[in-house]
Amino acid sequence: DTGVSQDPRHKITKRGQNVTFRCDPISEHNRLYWYRQTLGQGPEFLTYFQNEAQLEKSRLLSDRFSAERPKGSFSTLEIQRTEQGDSAMYLCASSQETGQEEKLFFGSGTQLSVL
Amino acid sequence: GESVGLHLPTLSVQEGDNSIINCAYSNSASDYFIWYKQESGKGPQFIIDIRSNMDKRQGQRVTVLLNKTVKHLSLQIAATQPGDSAVYFCAEKENSGGYQKVTFGTGTKLQVIP
């Protein structure tokens, strides 16, 4: 257990529905990341927060995706009008800002299946 | 259940033997490299890292080798154990000023034969 919690572990939804995932990072970590992982691939960066500020978003993050970290603690990732191509594992990671040598601590992810 | 690794390159190793997992990276500006281990149903777990000013770093039963000339990274696991069975990813980070994200490569599935 890395200390990063994600909820739910699994989500099955119908195309067109909205889904929201939650991530609770390690409490003293000020950086929080969302990654997406599809079958047979490494995790792909989606977005990054330093405290409550969203500082970086990938081009992979379409307008249907939105992420928040309102108080600089937990974060939510919402996908609106889900599509089958959104089916993937959504991973959250946190780290303490330590410069270049930054170690990410990942949660176990939320596996999304869009039917 | 298994959510990653079904279409990955696979390395099968006898228990007790040494394992070598290779990775090629493409960004010449990357100066920090990390190996992660991902077990079925879990997120990636940090194993070992290395800065670009080094060519070798050792941990407990693991060694990472970096060859910047050919942009190649390897992870050596000594005396491989069944618990080492997982998908292994190399990752890189570029130091270009400001924020840099960690970029993951394609993984390798390690199967340990008892």
mmCIF file of N, CA, C and O in Angstrom, chain B residues 2-90:
data_model
loop_
_atom_site.group_PDB
_atom_site.id
_atom_site.type_symbol
_atom_site.label_atom_id
_atom_site.label_comp_id
_atom_site.label_asym_id
_atom_site.label_seq_id
_atom_site.Cartn_x
_atom_site.Cartn_y
_atom_site.Cartn_z
ATOM 1 N N GLU B 2 -6.193 -9.344 -14.631
ATOM 2 C CA GLU B 2 -5.067 -8.815 -15.405
ATOM 3 C C GLU B 2 -5.574 -7.663 -16.262
ATOM 4 O O GLU B 2 -6.473 -7.810 -17.070
ATOM 5 N N SER B 3 -4.986 -6.497 -16.092
ATOM 6 C CA SER B 3 -5.422 -5.363 -16.885
ATOM 7 C C SER B 3 -4.300 -4.797 -17.734
ATOM 8 O O SER B 3 -4.521 -3.989 -18.599
ATOM 9 N N VAL B 4 -3.059 -5.202 -17.489
ATOM 10 C CA VAL B 4 -1.951 -4.752 -18.319
ATOM 11 C C VAL B 4 -1.079 -5.950 -18.628
ATOM 12 O O VAL B 4 -1.091 -6.940 -17.931
ATOM 13 N N GLY B 5 -0.329 -5.855 -19.657
ATOM 14 C CA GLY B 5 0.703 -6.845 -19.904
ATOM 15 C C GLY B 5 0.328 -7.911 -20.892
ATOM 16 O O GLY B 5 1.163 -8.738 -21.223
ATOM 17 N N LEU B 6 -0.939 -7.975 -21.383
ATOM 18 C CA LEU B 6 -1.309 -9.074 -22.247
ATOM 19 C C LEU B 6 -0.616 -9.000 -23.584
ATOM 20 O O LEU B 6 -0.442 -10.016 -24.253
ATOM 21 N N HIS B 7 -0.225 -7.806 -24.048
ATOM 22 C CA HIS B 7 0.383 -7.685 -25.356
ATOM 23 C C HIS B 7 1.807 -7.164 -25.243
ATOM 24 O O HIS B 7 2.344 -6.626 -26.198
ATOM 25 N N LEU B 8 2.424 -7.330 -24.111
ATOM 26 C CA LEU B 8 3.748 -6.800 -23.877
ATOM 27 C C LEU B 8 4.809 -7.825 -24.211
ATOM 28 O O LEU B 8 4.582 -9.030 -24.133
ATOM 29 N N PRO B 9 6.026 -7.362 -24.544
ATOM 30 C CA PRO B 9 7.149 -8.292 -24.626
ATOM 31 C C PRO B 9 7.283 -9.017 -23.293
ATOM 32 O O PRO B 9 7.120 -8.416 -22.225
ATOM 33 N N THR B 10 7.576 -10.302 -23.378
ATOM 34 C CA THR B 10 7.639 -11.126 -22.176
ATOM 35 C C THR B 10 9.007 -11.736 -22.026
ATOM 36 O O THR B 10 9.591 -12.243 -22.995
ATOM 37 N N LEU B 11 9.519 -11.698 -20.807
ATOM 38 C CA LEU B 11 10.777 -12.331 -20.455
ATOM 39 C C LEU B 11 10.475 -13.418 -19.436
ATOM 40 O O LEU B 11 9.920 -13.139 -18.369
ATOM 41 N N SER B 12 10.811 -14.655 -19.782
ATOM 42 C CA SER B 12 10.607 -15.775 -18.860
ATOM 43 C C SER B 12 11.949 -16.184 -18.282
ATOM 44 O O SER B 12 12.908 -16.423 -19.017
ATOM 45 N N VAL B 13 12.004 -16.272 -16.966
ATOM 46 C CA VAL B 13 13.254 -16.545 -16.261
ATOM 47 C C VAL B 13 13.015 -17.618 -15.212
ATOM 48 O O VAL B 13 11.977 -17.616 -14.533
ATOM 49 N N GLN B 14 13.971 -18.496 -15.073
ATOM 50 C CA GLN B 14 13.894 -19.534 -14.033
ATOM 51 C C GLN B 14 14.170 -18.893 -12.673
ATOM 52 O O GLN B 14 15.056 -18.029 -12.533
ATOM 53 N N GLU B 15 13.409 -19.318 -11.694
ATOM 54 C CA GLU B 15 13.634 -18.826 -10.337
ATOM 55 C C GLU B 15 15.091 -19.032 -9.929
ATOM 56 O O GLU B 15 15.664 -20.101 -10.137
ATOM 57 N N GLY B 16 15.682 -17.982 -9.384
ATOM 58 C CA GLY B 16 17.070 -18.053 -8.950
ATOM 59 C C GLY B 16 18.057 -17.501 -9.953
ATOM 60 O O GLY B 16 19.179 -17.126 -9.590
ATOM 61 N N ASP B 17 17.632 -17.442 -11.220
ATOM 62 C CA ASP B 17 18.494 -16.861 -12.240
ATOM 63 C C ASP B 17 18.429 -15.336 -12.179
ATOM 64 O O ASP B 17 17.559 -14.765 -11.523
ATOM 65 N N ASN B 18 19.353 -14.698 -12.898
ATOM 66 C CA ASN B 18 19.326 -13.242 -12.999
ATOM 67 C C ASN B 18 18.468 -12.824 -14.186
ATOM 68 O O ASN B 18 18.414 -13.514 -15.209
ATOM 69 N N SER B 19 17.800 -11.683 -14.051
ATOM 70 C CA SER B 19 16.959 -11.143 -15.121
ATOM 71 C C SER B 19 17.556 -9.836 -15.605
ATOM 72 O O SER B 19 18.082 -9.057 -14.810
ATOM 73 N N ILE B 20 17.452 -9.615 -16.900
ATOM 74 C CA ILE B 20 17.873 -8.334 -17.469
ATOM 75 C C ILE B 20 16.740 -7.815 -18.329
ATOM 76 O O ILE B 20 16.331 -8.473 -19.299
ATOM 77 N N ILE B 21 16.230 -6.661 -17.974
ATOM 78 C CA ILE B 21 15.146 -6.029 -18.727
ATOM 79 C C ILE B 21 15.696 -4.760 -19.361
ATOM 80 O O ILE B 21 16.342 -3.942 -18.687
ATOM 81 N N ASN B 22 15.466 -4.616 -20.651
ATOM 82 C CA ASN B 22 16.041 -3.504 -21.400
ATOM 83 C C ASN B 22 15.015 -2.458 -21.786
ATOM 84 O O ASN B 22 13.832 -2.758 -21.920
ATOM 85 N N CYS B 23 15.508 -1.261 -21.995
ATOM 86 C CA CYS B 23 14.637 -0.151 -22.369
ATOM 87 C C CYS B 23 15.438 0.827 -23.225
ATOM 88 O O CYS B 23 16.559 1.170 -22.877
ATOM 89 N N ALA B 24 14.841 1.247 -24.328
ATOM 90 C CA ALA B 24 15.440 2.284 -25.163
ATOM 91 C C ALA B 24 14.643 3.559 -24.980
ATOM 92 O O ALA B 24 13.418 3.526 -25.019
ATOM 93 N N TYR B 25 15.325 4.662 -24.763
ATOM 94 C CA TYR B 25 14.610 5.933 -24.644
ATOM 95 C C TYR B 25 14.980 6.825 -25.816
ATOM 96 O O TYR B 25 15.987 6.598 -26.490
ATOM 97 N N SER B 26 14.160 7.826 -26.056
ATOM 98 C CA SER B 26 14.348 8.606 -27.283
ATOM 99 C C SER B 26 14.737 10.061 -27.041
ATOM 100 O O SER B 26 15.275 10.711 -27.941
ATOM 101 N N ASN B 27 14.498 10.568 -25.838
ATOM 102 C CA ASN B 27 14.714 11.986 -25.590
ATOM 103 C C ASN B 27 16.128 12.239 -25.066
ATOM 104 O O ASN B 27 16.436 11.900 -23.920
ATOM 105 N N SER B 28 16.957 12.825 -25.894
ATOM 106 C CA SER B 28 18.339 13.098 -25.493
ATOM 107 C C SER B 28 18.424 14.079 -24.328
ATOM 108 O O SER B 28 19.430 14.131 -23.630
ATOM 109 N N ALA B 29 17.369 14.853 -24.125
ATOM 110 C CA ALA B 29 17.364 15.842 -23.049
ATOM 111 C C ALA B 29 16.976 15.253 -21.700
ATOM 112 O O ALA B 29 17.058 15.939 -20.678
ATOM 113 N N SER B 30 16.559 13.993 -21.680
ATOM 114 C CA SER B 30 16.198 13.370 -20.408
ATOM 115 C C SER B 30 17.439 13.179 -19.564
ATOM 116 O O SER B 30 18.470 12.722 -20.060
ATOM 117 N N ASP B 31 17.345 13.527 -18.298
ATOM 118 C CA ASP B 31 18.518 13.370 -17.441
ATOM 119 C C ASP B 31 18.207 12.658 -16.137
ATOM 120 O O ASP B 31 19.040 12.632 -15.229
ATOM 121 N N TYR B 32 17.022 12.090 -16.053
ATOM 122 C CA TYR B 32 16.669 11.327 -14.856
ATOM 123 C C TYR B 32 15.794 10.175 -15.302
ATOM 124 O O TYR B 32 14.840 10.366 -16.059
ATOM 125 N N PHE B 33 16.123 8.963 -14.839
ATOM 126 C CA PHE B 33 15.459 7.757 -15.305
ATOM 127 C C PHE B 33 15.026 6.916 -14.110
ATOM 128 O O PHE B 33 15.720 6.855 -13.094
ATOM 129 N N ILE B 34 13.878 6.287 -14.275
ATOM 130 C CA ILE B 34 13.300 5.529 -13.171
ATOM 131 C C ILE B 34 12.771 4.193 -13.692
ATOM 132 O O ILE B 34 12.259 4.119 -14.801
ATOM 133 N N TRP B 35 12.885 3.165 -12.901
ATOM 134 C CA TRP B 35 12.238 1.886 -13.183
ATOM 135 C C TRP B 35 11.080 1.705 -12.205
ATOM 136 O O TRP B 35 11.232 1.918 -10.991
ATOM 137 N N TYR B 36 9.937 1.299 -12.782
ATOM 138 C CA TYR B 36 8.761 0.994 -11.980
ATOM 139 C C TYR B 36 8.353 -0.459 -12.210
ATOM 140 O O TYR B 36 8.510 -0.994 -13.303
ATOM 141 N N LYS B 37 7.779 -1.055 -11.184
ATOM 142 C CA LYS B 37 7.242 -2.413 -11.243
ATOM 143 C C LYS B 37 5.738 -2.317 -11.063
ATOM 144 O O LYS B 37 5.256 -1.630 -10.165
ATOM 145 N N GLN B 38 4.996 -2.999 -11.928
ATOM 146 C CA GLN B 38 3.537 -2.983 -11.806
ATOM 147 C C GLN B 38 2.999 -4.401 -11.735
ATOM 148 O O GLN B 38 3.104 -5.159 -12.701
ATOM 149 N N GLU B 39 2.438 -4.746 -10.606
ATOM 150 C CA GLU B 39 1.804 -6.039 -10.422
ATOM 151 C C GLU B 39 0.348 -5.950 -10.854
ATOM 152 O O GLU B 39 -0.237 -4.863 -10.904
ATOM 153 N N SER B 40 -0.210 -7.081 -11.147
ATOM 154 C CA SER B 40 -1.578 -7.140 -11.646
ATOM 155 C C SER B 40 -2.548 -6.473 -10.670
ATOM 156 O O SER B 40 -2.533 -6.757 -9.474
ATOM 157 N N GLY B 41 -3.346 -5.543 -11.178
ATOM 158 C CA GLY B 41 -4.354 -4.886 -10.360
ATOM 159 C C GLY B 41 -3.830 -3.784 -9.474
ATOM 160 O O GLY B 41 -4.569 -3.253 -8.636
ATOM 161 N N LYS B 42 -2.553 -3.417 -9.654
ATOM 162 C CA LYS B 42 -1.968 -2.362 -8.826
ATOM 163 C C LYS B 42 -1.361 -1.271 -9.692
ATOM 164 O O LYS B 42 -1.146 -1.459 -10.892
ATOM 165 N N GLY B 43 -1.079 -0.140 -9.070
ATOM 166 C CA GLY B 43 -0.382 0.923 -9.766
ATOM 167 C C GLY B 43 1.117 0.650 -9.802
ATOM 168 O O GLY B 43 1.619 -0.216 -9.091
ATOM 169 N N PRO B 44 1.844 1.376 -10.640
ATOM 170 C CA PRO B 44 3.304 1.214 -10.695
ATOM 171 C C PRO B 44 3.956 1.547 -9.363
ATOM 172 O O PRO B 44 3.524 2.458 -8.660
ATOM 173 N N GLN B 45 5.006 0.804 -9.051
ATOM 174 C CA GLN B 45 5.734 0.985 -7.798
ATOM 175 C C GLN B 45 7.186 1.296 -8.104
ATOM 176 O O GLN B 45 7.835 0.582 -8.885
ATOM 177 N N PHE B 46 7.714 2.352 -7.508
ATOM 178 C CA PHE B 46 9.109 2.752 -7.715
ATOM 179 C C PHE B 46 10.070 1.637 -7.295
ATOM 180 O O PHE B 46 9.915 1.022 -6.241
ATOM 181 N N ILE B 47 11.067 1.373 -8.159
ATOM 182 C CA ILE B 47 12.092 0.383 -7.817
ATOM 183 C C ILE B 47 13.431 1.068 -7.575
ATOM 184 O O ILE B 47 14.036 0.931 -6.519
ATOM 185 N N ILE B 48 13.906 1.777 -8.599
ATOM 186 C CA ILE B 48 15.231 2.376 -8.530
ATOM 187 C C ILE B 48 15.313 3.486 -9.569
ATOM 188 O O ILE B 48 14.591 3.467 -10.558
ATOM 189 N N ASP B 49 16.180 4.447 -9.316
ATOM 190 C CA ASP B 49 16.338 5.554 -10.259
ATOM 191 C C ASP B 49 17.822 5.815 -10.509
ATOM 192 O O ASP B 49 18.686 5.297 -9.800
ATOM 193 N N ILE B 50 18.089 6.627 -11.522
ATOM 194 C CA ILE B 50 19.467 6.977 -11.846
ATOM 195 C C ILE B 50 19.491 8.321 -12.561
ATOM 196 O O ILE B 50 18.618 8.618 -13.382
ATOM 197 N N ARG B 51 20.470 9.136 -12.220
ATOM 198 C CA ARG B 51 20.644 10.420 -12.902
ATOM 199 C C ARG B 51 21.577 10.200 -14.095
ATOM 200 O O ARG B 51 22.365 9.257 -14.127
ATOM 201 N N SER B 52 21.527 11.109 -15.022
ATOM 202 C CA SER B 52 22.287 10.933 -16.260
ATOM 203 C C SER B 52 23.786 11.114 -16.065
ATOM 204 O O SER B 52 24.564 10.780 -16.962
ATOM 205 N N ASN B 53 24.207 11.632 -14.914
ATOM 206 C CA ASN B 53 25.642 11.772 -14.681
ATOM 207 C C ASN B 53 26.242 10.496 -14.083
ATOM 208 O O ASN B 53 27.398 10.479 -13.676
ATOM 209 N N MET B 54 25.414 9.443 -14.022
ATOM 210 C CA MET B 54 25.871 8.149 -13.533
ATOM 211 C C MET B 54 25.655 7.123 -14.637
ATOM 212 O O MET B 54 24.788 7.295 -15.504
ATOM 213 N N ASP B 55 26.415 6.010 -14.600
ATOM 214 C CA ASP B 55 26.143 4.945 -15.550
ATOM 215 C C ASP B 55 25.706 3.656 -14.859
ATOM 216 O O ASP B 55 25.304 2.696 -15.519
ATOM 217 N N LYS B 56 25.746 3.656 -13.543
ATOM 218 C CA LYS B 56 25.337 2.453 -12.810
ATOM 219 C C LYS B 56 24.891 2.851 -11.416
ATOM 220 O O LYS B 56 25.476 3.720 -10.781
ATOM 221 N N ARG B 57 23.835 2.181 -10.974
ATOM 222 C CA ARG B 57 23.394 2.381 -9.602
ATOM 223 C C ARG B 57 22.835 1.063 -9.089
ATOM 224 O O ARG B 57 22.101 0.375 -9.800
ATOM 225 N N GLN B 58 23.180 0.732 -7.849
ATOM 226 C CA GLN B 58 22.743 -0.544 -7.291
ATOM 227 C C GLN B 58 21.814 -0.330 -6.124
ATOM 228 O O GLN B 58 21.966 0.581 -5.326
ATOM 229 N N GLY B 59 20.811 -1.234 -6.065
ATOM 230 C CA GLY B 59 19.919 -1.266 -4.919
ATOM 231 C C GLY B 59 19.944 -2.664 -4.346
ATOM 232 O O GLY B 59 20.881 -3.440 -4.585
ATOM 233 N N GLN B 60 18.908 -3.002 -3.629
ATOM 234 C CA GLN B 60 18.845 -4.348 -3.072
ATOM 235 C C GLN B 60 18.397 -5.315 -4.161
ATOM 236 O O GLN B 60 17.274 -5.254 -4.638
ATOM 237 N N ARG B 61 19.260 -6.167 -4.603
ATOM 238 C CA ARG B 61 19.029 -7.166 -5.668
ATOM 239 C C ARG B 61 18.780 -6.549 -7.044
ATOM 240 O O ARG B 61 18.564 -7.274 -8.015
ATOM 241 N N VAL B 62 18.759 -5.250 -7.167
ATOM 242 C CA VAL B 62 18.555 -4.614 -8.465
ATOM 243 C C VAL B 62 19.698 -3.675 -8.800
ATOM 244 O O VAL B 62 20.275 -3.043 -7.919
ATOM 245 N N THR B 63 20.000 -3.613 -10.099
ATOM 246 C CA THR B 63 21.022 -2.710 -10.610
ATOM 247 C C THR B 63 20.476 -2.064 -11.870
ATOM 248 O O THR B 63 19.886 -2.747 -12.714
ATOM 249 N N VAL B 64 20.665 -0.758 -11.998
ATOM 250 C CA VAL B 64 20.271 -0.079 -13.212
ATOM 251 C C VAL B 64 21.539 0.395 -13.920
ATOM 252 O O VAL B 64 22.458 0.923 -13.288
ATOM 253 N N LEU B 65 21.584 0.152 -15.221
ATOM 254 C CA LEU B 65 22.694 0.586 -16.046
ATOM 255 C C LEU B 65 22.182 1.584 -17.073
ATOM 256 O O LEU B 65 21.124 1.375 -17.672
ATOM 257 N N LEU B 66 22.933 2.640 -17.275
ATOM 258 C CA LEU B 66 22.552 3.682 -18.229
ATOM 259 C C LEU B 66 23.662 3.878 -19.249
ATOM 260 O O LEU B 66 24.805 4.120 -18.879
ATOM 261 N N ASN B 67 23.307 3.783 -20.516
ATOM 262 C CA ASN B 67 24.254 4.045 -21.598
ATOM 263 C C ASN B 67 23.677 5.200 -22.417
ATOM 264 O O ASN B 67 22.795 5.008 -23.257
ATOM 265 N N LYS B 68 24.190 6.385 -22.152
ATOM 266 C CA LYS B 68 23.645 7.579 -22.807
ATOM 267 C C LYS B 68 24.029 7.648 -24.278
ATOM 268 O O LYS B 68 23.328 8.255 -25.089
ATOM 269 N N THR B 69 25.114 7.011 -24.637
ATOM 270 C CA THR B 69 25.577 7.056 -26.025
ATOM 271 C C THR B 69 24.549 6.437 -26.963
ATOM 272 O O THR B 69 24.272 6.981 -28.037
ATOM 273 N N VAL B 70 23.989 5.306 -26.535
ATOM 274 C CA VAL B 70 22.994 4.626 -27.370
ATOM 275 C C VAL B 70 21.591 4.767 -26.795
ATOM 276 O O VAL B 70 20.655 4.114 -27.266
ATOM 277 N N LYS B 71 21.428 5.616 -25.782
ATOM 278 C CA LYS B 71 20.129 5.876 -25.150
ATOM 279 C C LYS B 71 19.455 4.574 -24.726
ATOM 280 O O LYS B 71 18.325 4.248 -25.138
ATOM 281 N N HIS B 72 20.158 3.851 -23.882
ATOM 282 C CA HIS B 72 19.696 2.545 -23.442
ATOM 283 C C HIS B 72 19.787 2.443 -21.931
ATOM 284 O O HIS B 72 20.756 2.892 -21.313
ATOM 285 N N LEU B 73 18.771 1.836 -21.381
ATOM 286 C CA LEU B 73 18.663 1.658 -19.931
ATOM 287 C C LEU B 73 18.381 0.178 -19.678
ATOM 288 O O LEU B 73 17.616 -0.437 -20.429
ATOM 289 N N SER B 74 18.971 -0.386 -18.646
ATOM 290 C CA SER B 74 18.630 -1.760 -18.315
ATOM 291 C C SER B 74 18.437 -1.915 -16.817
ATOM 292 O O SER B 74 19.001 -1.166 -16.019
ATOM 293 N N LEU B 75 17.621 -2.890 -16.474
ATOM 294 C CA LEU B 75 17.364 -3.240 -15.081
ATOM 295 C C LEU B 75 17.790 -4.685 -14.887
ATOM 296 O O LEU B 75 17.310 -5.570 -15.602
ATOM 297 N N GLN B 76 18.681 -4.913 -13.968
ATOM 298 C CA GLN B 76 19.132 -6.262 -13.669
ATOM 299 C C GLN B 76 18.581 -6.655 -12.301
ATOM 300 O O GLN B 76 18.732 -5.903 -11.335
ATOM 301 N N ILE B 77 17.958 -7.818 -12.257
ATOM 302 C CA ILE B 77 17.431 -8.358 -11.004
ATOM 303 C C ILE B 77 18.206 -9.620 -10.686
ATOM 304 O O ILE B 77 18.218 -10.566 -11.494
ATOM 305 N N ALA B 78 18.855 -9.631 -9.555
ATOM 306 C CA ALA B 78 19.643 -10.803 -9.152
ATOM 307 C C ALA B 78 18.755 -11.809 -8.444
ATOM 308 O O ALA B 78 17.830 -11.447 -7.710
ATOM 309 N N ALA B 79 19.064 -13.091 -8.680
ATOM 310 C CA ALA B 79 18.358 -14.181 -7.986
ATOM 311 C C ALA B 79 16.850 -13.977 -8.024
ATOM 312 O O ALA B 79 16.185 -13.834 -6.999
ATOM 313 N N THR B 80 16.318 -13.959 -9.240
ATOM 314 C CA THR B 80 14.905 -13.634 -9.453
ATOM 315 C C THR B 80 13.989 -14.561 -8.656
ATOM 316 O O THR B 80 14.191 -15.783 -8.609
ATOM 317 N N GLN B 81 12.980 -13.973 -8.046
ATOM 318 C CA GLN B 81 12.042 -14.691 -7.197
ATOM 319 C C GLN B 81 10.638 -14.631 -7.791
ATOM 320 O O GLN B 81 10.337 -13.720 -8.567
ATOM 321 N N PRO B 82 9.763 -15.551 -7.425
ATOM 322 C CA PRO B 82 8.386 -15.509 -7.960
ATOM 323 C C PRO B 82 7.691 -14.172 -7.726
ATOM 324 O O PRO B 82 6.909 -13.719 -8.557
ATOM 325 N N GLY B 83 8.013 -13.523 -6.613
ATOM 326 C CA GLY B 83 7.412 -12.219 -6.323
ATOM 327 C C GLY B 83 7.875 -11.113 -7.251
ATOM 328 O O GLY B 83 7.311 -10.011 -7.231
ATOM 329 N N ASP B 84 8.876 -11.392 -8.066
ATOM 330 C CA ASP B 84 9.345 -10.400 -9.040
ATOM 331 C C ASP B 84 8.487 -10.410 -10.301
ATOM 332 O O ASP B 84 8.632 -9.523 -11.155
ATOM 333 N N SER B 85 7.627 -11.397 -10.442
ATOM 334 C CA SER B 85 6.753 -11.466 -11.617
ATOM 335 C C SER B 85 5.853 -10.239 -11.665
ATOM 336 O O SER B 85 5.104 -9.954 -10.722
ATOM 337 N N ALA B 86 5.959 -9.489 -12.747
ATOM 338 C CA ALA B 86 5.216 -8.229 -12.879
ATOM 339 C C ALA B 86 5.547 -7.642 -14.241
ATOM 340 O O ALA B 86 6.329 -8.213 -15.011
ATOM 341 N N VAL B 87 4.960 -6.480 -14.518
ATOM 342 C CA VAL B 87 5.342 -5.702 -15.696
ATOM 343 C C VAL B 87 6.282 -4.593 -15.231
ATOM 344 O O VAL B 87 6.005 -3.913 -14.238
ATOM 345 N N TYR B 88 7.378 -4.430 -15.934
ATOM 346 C CA TYR B 88 8.376 -3.428 -15.566
ATOM 347 C C TYR B 88 8.408 -2.321 -16.621
ATOM 348 O O TYR B 88 8.475 -2.588 -17.827
ATOM 349 N N PHE B 89 8.353 -1.084 -16.139
ATOM 350 C CA PHE B 89 8.388 0.082 -17.025
ATOM 351 C C PHE B 89 9.605 0.935 -16.710
ATOM 352 O O PHE B 89 9.903 1.191 -15.539
ATOM 353 N N CYS B 90 10.267 1.398 -17.765
ATOM 354 C CA CYS B 90 11.242 2.453 -17.558
ATOM 355 C C CYS B 90 10.533 3.784 -17.789
ATOM 356 O O CYS B 90 9.546 3.868 -18.524
#
